[in-house]
CSV table of C-alpha atoms in Angstrom, one decimal:
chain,number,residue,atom,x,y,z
O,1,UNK,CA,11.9,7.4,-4.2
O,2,UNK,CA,11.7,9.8,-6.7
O,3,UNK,CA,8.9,12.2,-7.7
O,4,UNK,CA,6.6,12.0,-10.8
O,5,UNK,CA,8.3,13.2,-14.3
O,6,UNK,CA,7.4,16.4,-14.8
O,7,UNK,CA,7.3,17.9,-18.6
O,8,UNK,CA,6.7,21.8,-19.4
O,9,UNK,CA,5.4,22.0,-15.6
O,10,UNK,CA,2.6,19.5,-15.9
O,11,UNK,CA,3.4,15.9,-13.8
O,12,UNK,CA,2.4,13.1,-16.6
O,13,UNK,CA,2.9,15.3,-19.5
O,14,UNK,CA,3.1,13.4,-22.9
O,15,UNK,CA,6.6,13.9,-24.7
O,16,UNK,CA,6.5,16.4,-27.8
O,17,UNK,CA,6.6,13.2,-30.3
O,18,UNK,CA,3.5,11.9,-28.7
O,19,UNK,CA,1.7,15.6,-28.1
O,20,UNK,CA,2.6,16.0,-32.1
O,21,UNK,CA,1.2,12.7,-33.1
O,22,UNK,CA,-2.0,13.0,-31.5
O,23,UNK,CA,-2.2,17.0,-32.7
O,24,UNK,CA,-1.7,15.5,-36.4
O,25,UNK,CA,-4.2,13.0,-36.0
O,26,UNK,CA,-6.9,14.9,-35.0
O,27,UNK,CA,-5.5,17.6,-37.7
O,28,UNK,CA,-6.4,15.1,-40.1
O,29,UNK,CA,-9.0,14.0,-39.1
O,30,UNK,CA,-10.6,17.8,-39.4
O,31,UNK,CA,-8.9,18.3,-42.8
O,32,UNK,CA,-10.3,15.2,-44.7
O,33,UNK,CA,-14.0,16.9,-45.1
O,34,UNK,CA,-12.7,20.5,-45.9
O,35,UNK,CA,-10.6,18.7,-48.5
O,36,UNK,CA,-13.3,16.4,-49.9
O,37,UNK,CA,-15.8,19.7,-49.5
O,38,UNK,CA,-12.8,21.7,-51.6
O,39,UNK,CA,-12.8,19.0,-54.5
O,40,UNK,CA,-16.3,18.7,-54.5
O,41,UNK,CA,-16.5,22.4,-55.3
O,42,UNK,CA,-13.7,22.5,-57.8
O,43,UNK,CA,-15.0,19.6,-60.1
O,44,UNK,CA,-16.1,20.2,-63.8
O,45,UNK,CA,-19.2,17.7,-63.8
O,46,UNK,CA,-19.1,15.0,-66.1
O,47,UNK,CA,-16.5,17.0,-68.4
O,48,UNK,CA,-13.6,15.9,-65.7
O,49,UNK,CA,-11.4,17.8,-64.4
O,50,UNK,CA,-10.7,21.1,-61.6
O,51,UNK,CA,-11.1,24.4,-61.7
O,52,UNK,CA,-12.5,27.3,-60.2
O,53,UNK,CA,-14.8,28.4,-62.3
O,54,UNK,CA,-17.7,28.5,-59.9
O,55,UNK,CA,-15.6,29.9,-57.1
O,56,UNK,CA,-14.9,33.3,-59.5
O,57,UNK,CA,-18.1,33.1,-60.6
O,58,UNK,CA,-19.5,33.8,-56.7
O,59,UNK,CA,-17.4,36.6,-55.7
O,60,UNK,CA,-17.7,38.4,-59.2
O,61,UNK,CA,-21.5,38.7,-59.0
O,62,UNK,CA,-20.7,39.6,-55.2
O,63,UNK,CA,-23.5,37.9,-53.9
O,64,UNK,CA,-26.5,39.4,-55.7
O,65,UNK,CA,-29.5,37.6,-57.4
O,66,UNK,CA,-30.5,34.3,-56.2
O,67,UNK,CA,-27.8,34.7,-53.5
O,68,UNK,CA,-28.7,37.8,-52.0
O,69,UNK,CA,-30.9,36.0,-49.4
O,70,UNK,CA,-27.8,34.8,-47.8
O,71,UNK,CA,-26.2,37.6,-47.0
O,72,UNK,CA,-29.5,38.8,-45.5
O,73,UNK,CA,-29.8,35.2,-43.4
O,74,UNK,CA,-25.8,35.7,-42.5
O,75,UNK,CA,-27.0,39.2,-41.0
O,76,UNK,CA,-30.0,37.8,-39.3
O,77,UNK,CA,-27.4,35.1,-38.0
O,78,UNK,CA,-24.8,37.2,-36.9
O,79,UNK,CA,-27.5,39.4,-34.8
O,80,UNK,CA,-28.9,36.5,-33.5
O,81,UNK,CA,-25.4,35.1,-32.0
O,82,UNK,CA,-25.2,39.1,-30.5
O,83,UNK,CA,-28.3,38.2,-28.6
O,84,UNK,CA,-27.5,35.2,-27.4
O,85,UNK,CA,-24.5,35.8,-25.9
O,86,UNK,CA,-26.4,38.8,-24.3
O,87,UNK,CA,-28.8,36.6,-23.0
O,88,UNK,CA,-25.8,34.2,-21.4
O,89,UNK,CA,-24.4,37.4,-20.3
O,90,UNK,CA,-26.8,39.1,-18.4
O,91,UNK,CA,-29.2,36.7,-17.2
O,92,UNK,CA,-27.1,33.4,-17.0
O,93,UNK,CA,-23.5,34.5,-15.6
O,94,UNK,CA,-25.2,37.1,-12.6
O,95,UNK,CA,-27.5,34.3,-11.7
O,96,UNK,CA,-24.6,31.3,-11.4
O,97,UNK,CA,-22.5,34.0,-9.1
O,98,UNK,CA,-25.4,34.7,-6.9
O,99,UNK,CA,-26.5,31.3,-6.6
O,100,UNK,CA,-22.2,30.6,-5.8
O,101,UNK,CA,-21.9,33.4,-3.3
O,102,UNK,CA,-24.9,34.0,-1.5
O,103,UNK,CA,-27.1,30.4,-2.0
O,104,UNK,CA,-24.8,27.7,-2.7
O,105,UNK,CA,-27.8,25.0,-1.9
O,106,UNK,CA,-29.5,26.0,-5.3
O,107,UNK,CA,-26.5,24.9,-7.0
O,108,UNK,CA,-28.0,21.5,-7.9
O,109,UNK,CA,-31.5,22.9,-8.9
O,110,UNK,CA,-29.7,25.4,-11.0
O,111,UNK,CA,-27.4,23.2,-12.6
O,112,UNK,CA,-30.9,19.9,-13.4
O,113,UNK,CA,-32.1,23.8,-14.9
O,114,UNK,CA,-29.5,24.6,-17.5
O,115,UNK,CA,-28.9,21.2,-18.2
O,116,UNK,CA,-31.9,20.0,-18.8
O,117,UNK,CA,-32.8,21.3,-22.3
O,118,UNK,CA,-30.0,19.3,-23.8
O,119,UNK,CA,-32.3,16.0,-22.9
O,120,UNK,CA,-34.6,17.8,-24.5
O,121,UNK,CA,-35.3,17.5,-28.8
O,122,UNK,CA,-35.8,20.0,-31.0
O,123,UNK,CA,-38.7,19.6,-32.5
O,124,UNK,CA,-39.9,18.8,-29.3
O,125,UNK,CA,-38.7,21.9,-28.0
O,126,UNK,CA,-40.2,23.8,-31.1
O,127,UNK,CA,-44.0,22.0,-29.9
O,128,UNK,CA,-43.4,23.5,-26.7
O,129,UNK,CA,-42.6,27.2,-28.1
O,130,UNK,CA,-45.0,27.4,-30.7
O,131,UNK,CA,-47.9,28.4,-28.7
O,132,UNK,CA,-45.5,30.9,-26.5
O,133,UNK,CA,-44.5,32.6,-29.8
O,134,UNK,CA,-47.5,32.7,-31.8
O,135,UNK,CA,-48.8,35.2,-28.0
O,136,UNK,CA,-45.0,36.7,-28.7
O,137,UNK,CA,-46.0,37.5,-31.8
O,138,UNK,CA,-48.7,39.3,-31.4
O,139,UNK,CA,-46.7,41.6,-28.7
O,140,UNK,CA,-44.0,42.1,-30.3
O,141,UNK,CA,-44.0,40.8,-33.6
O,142,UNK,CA,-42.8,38.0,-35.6
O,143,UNK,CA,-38.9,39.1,-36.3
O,144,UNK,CA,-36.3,37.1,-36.7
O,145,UNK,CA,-34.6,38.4,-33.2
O,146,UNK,CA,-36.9,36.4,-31.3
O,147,UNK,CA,-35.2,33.2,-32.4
O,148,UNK,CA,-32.5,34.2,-29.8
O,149,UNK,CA,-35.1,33.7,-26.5
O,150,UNK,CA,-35.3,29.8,-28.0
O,151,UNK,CA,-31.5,30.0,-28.7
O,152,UNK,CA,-30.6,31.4,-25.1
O,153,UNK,CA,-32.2,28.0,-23.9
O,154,UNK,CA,-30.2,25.8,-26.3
O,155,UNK,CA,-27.0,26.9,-25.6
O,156,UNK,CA,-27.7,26.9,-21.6
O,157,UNK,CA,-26.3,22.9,-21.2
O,158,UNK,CA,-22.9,24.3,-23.2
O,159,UNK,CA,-22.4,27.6,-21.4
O,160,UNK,CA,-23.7,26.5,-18.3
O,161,UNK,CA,-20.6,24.1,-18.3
O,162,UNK,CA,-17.9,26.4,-19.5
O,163,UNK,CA,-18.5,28.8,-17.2
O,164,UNK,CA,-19.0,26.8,-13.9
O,165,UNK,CA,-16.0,25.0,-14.8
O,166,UNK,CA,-13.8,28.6,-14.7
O,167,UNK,CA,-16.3,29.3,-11.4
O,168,UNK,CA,-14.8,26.3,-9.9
O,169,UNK,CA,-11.0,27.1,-9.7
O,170,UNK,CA,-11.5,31.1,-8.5
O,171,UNK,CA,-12.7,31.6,-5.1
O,172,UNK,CA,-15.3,33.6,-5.8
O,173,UNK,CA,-16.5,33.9,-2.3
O,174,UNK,CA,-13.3,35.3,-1.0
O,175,UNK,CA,-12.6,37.6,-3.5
O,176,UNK,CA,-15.9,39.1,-3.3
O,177,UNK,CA,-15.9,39.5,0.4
O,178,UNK,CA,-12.2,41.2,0.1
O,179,UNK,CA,-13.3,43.6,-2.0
O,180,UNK,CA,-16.4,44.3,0.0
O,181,UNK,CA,-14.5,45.2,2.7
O,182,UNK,CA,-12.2,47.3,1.0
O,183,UNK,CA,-15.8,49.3,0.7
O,184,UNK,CA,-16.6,48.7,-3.4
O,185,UNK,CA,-19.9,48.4,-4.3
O,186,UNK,CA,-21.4,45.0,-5.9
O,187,UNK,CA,-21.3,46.7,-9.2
O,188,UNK,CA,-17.6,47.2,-8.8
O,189,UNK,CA,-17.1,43.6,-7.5
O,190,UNK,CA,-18.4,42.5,-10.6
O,191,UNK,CA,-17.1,44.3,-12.8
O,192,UNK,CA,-13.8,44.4,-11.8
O,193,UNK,CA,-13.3,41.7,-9.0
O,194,UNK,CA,-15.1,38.4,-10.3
O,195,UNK,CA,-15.6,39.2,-14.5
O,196,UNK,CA,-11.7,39.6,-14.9
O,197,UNK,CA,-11.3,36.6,-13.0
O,198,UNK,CA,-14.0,34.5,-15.2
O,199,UNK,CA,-12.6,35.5,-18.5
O,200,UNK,CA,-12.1,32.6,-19.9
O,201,UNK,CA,-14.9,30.8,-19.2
O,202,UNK,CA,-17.2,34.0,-20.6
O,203,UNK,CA,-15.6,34.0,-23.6
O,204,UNK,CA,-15.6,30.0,-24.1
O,205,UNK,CA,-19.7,30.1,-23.4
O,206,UNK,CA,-19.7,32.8,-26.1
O,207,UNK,CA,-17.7,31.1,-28.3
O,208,UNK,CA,-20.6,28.1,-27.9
O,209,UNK,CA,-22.8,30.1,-27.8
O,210,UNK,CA,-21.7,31.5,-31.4
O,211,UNK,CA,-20.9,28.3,-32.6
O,212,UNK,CA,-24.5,27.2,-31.7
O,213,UNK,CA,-26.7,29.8,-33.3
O,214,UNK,CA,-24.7,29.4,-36.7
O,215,UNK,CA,-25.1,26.2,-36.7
O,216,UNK,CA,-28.7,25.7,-35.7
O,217,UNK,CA,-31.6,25.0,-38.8
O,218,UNK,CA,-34.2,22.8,-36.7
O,219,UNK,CA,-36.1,25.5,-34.7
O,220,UNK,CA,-35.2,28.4,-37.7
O,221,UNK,CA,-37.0,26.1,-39.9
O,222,UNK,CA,-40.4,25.1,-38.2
O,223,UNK,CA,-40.4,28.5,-36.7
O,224,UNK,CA,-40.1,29.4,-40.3
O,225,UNK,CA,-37.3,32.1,-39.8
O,226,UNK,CA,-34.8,33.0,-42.1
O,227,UNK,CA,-30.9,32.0,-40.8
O,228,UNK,CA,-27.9,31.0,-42.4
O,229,UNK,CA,-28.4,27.2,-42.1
O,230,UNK,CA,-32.0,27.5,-44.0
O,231,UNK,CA,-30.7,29.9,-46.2
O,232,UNK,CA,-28.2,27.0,-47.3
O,233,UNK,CA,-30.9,24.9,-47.5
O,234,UNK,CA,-32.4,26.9,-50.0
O,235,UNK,CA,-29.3,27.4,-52.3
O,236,UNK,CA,-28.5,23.7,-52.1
O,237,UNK,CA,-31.3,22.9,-54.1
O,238,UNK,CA,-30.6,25.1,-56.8
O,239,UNK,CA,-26.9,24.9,-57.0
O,240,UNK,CA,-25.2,22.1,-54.5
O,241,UNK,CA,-21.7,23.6,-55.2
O,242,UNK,CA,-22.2,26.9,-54.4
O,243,UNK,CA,-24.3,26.0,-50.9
O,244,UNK,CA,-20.5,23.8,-50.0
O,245,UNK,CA,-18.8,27.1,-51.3
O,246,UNK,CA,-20.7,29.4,-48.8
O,247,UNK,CA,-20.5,26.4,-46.0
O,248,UNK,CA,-17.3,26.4,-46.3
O,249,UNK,CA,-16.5,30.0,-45.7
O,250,UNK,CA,-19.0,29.8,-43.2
O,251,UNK,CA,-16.5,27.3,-41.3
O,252,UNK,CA,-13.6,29.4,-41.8
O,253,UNK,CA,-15.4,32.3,-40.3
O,254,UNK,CA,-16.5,30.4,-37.7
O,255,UNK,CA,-12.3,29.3,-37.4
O,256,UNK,CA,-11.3,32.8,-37.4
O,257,UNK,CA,-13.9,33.7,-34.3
O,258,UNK,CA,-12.5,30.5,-32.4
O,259,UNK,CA,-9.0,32.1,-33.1
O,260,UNK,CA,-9.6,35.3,-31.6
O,261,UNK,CA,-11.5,34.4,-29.0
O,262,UNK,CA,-8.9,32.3,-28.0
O,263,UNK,CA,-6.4,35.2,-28.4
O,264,UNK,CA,-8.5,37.3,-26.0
O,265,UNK,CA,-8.7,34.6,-23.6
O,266,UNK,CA,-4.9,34.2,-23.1
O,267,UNK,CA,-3.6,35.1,-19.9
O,268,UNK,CA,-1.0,38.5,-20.9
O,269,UNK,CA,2.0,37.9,-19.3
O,270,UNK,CA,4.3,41.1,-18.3
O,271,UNK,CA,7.7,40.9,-18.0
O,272,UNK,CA,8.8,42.5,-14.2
O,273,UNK,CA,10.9,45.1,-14.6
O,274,UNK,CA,13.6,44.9,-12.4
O,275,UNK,CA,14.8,48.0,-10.0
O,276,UNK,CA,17.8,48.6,-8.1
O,277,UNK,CA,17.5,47.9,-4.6
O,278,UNK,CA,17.9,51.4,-2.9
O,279,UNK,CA,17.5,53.1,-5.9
O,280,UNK,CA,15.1,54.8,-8.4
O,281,UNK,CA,14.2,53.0,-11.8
């Protein structure tokens, strides 16, 4: 009997025609609302026609007047996402390796933990937090920053599952006892023992992480702070076309950051360098 076909060094692999027909349909399936939100930008009104007109409008006035609250709500944004991948960082990613290494029976309790505010609704999750930030408030004031403790617990389901899924295919365990007894220090078995090894999942859970706080208006707007997604909000309902302008190059940046994070977490491959046996390079 023979053994199962095996394609680019995957058993079962679909053939290029079928890879590239599925690859195109889900292409499509992504470009049909950029293209409708392109059109919708470039129409005339009831005059007919396309141009861009309102596009060359935006960037000439660089984003000033009525618009100048969304460049503050993309900063407030963007240092938001910095916090909650912070959060994921440090508190999340130490706590999933100890509860791996040294107390695998919490596994399950930690895992109903992280999962459990995705069963969870946002405004009924906003109920909850009201009363914890109205104290926070009053210690520490009413920033915007303080959006990222709710978003740390949002994104906890998402990252959560990215990273325990790179957890499960490195032994963990066994590195980290190697490297004990080769005398390092846990700070040196994390840092350069078990992150390396878990670089894909990190940056996948701050890629969702990311993805997450850009895309979040329910608790930024009943907590009354100021993010991207309200910010849009608030331009929609002075000029709809210009609100699908700046979504849309919010989507591209958000393209762009899936792009390089996807660059850093390929594997770098070096070539070997080949010596003569006997003999010096």
């Amino acid at each position: 009997m023979t053994g199962p076909i095996v394609r680019d060094g995957v058993a079962h692999a679909p053939s290029r025609v079928v890879r590239t027909l599925i690859l195109g349909a889900i292409g499509l399936l992504f470009a049909i609302p950029f293209v409708a939100m392109v059109e919708f930008t470039l129409r005339k009104g009831l005059a007919g026609g396309h141009d861009f007109s309102r596009w060359i409008a935006l960037f000439q006035g660089g984003l000033t007047g009525p618009y100048r609250q969304v460049l503050v709500a993309v900063g407030n944004s963007v240092g938001l996402a910095v916090g909650t991948v912070l959060i994921v960082l440090l508190l999340l990613v130490p706590a999933m390796l100890l509860v791996h290494i040294r107390f695998p029976r919490l596994r399950r309790v930690l895992e109903f933990v992280c999962i459990l505010p995705i069963s969870i609704p946002a405004i009924v999750l906003v109920v909850g937090l009201a009363p914890v930030y109205s104290v926070l408030s009053r210690i520490a004031g009413s920033g915007v920053w303080t959006l990222s403790l709710a978003y740390g617990i949002i994104v906890l389901p998402y990252a959560y599952r990215a990273i325990q899924a790179n957890l499960d295919a490195v032994d963990v365990r066994t590195l980290s006892e190697a490297a004990r007894t080769l005398g390092a220090g846990w700070g040196s078995v994390l840092l350069r023992v078990l992150l390396p090894n878990l670089r894909r999942g990190l940056l996948a859970g701050a890629f969702i992480a990311v993805a997450v706080v850009l895309g979040e208006f329910t608790i930024a707007s009943l907590l009354s702070r100021v993010n991207l997604q309200t910010a849009l909000v608030v331009v929609s309902k002075a000029d709809p076309y210009t609100a699908v302008i700046l979504s849309l190059l919010s989507l591209i940046l958000a393209f762009l950051l899936l792009l390089l994070i996807g660059r850093l977490g390929a594997e770098r491959t070096r070539s070997p360098r080949h010596r003569p046996i006997g003999g010096r390079p």
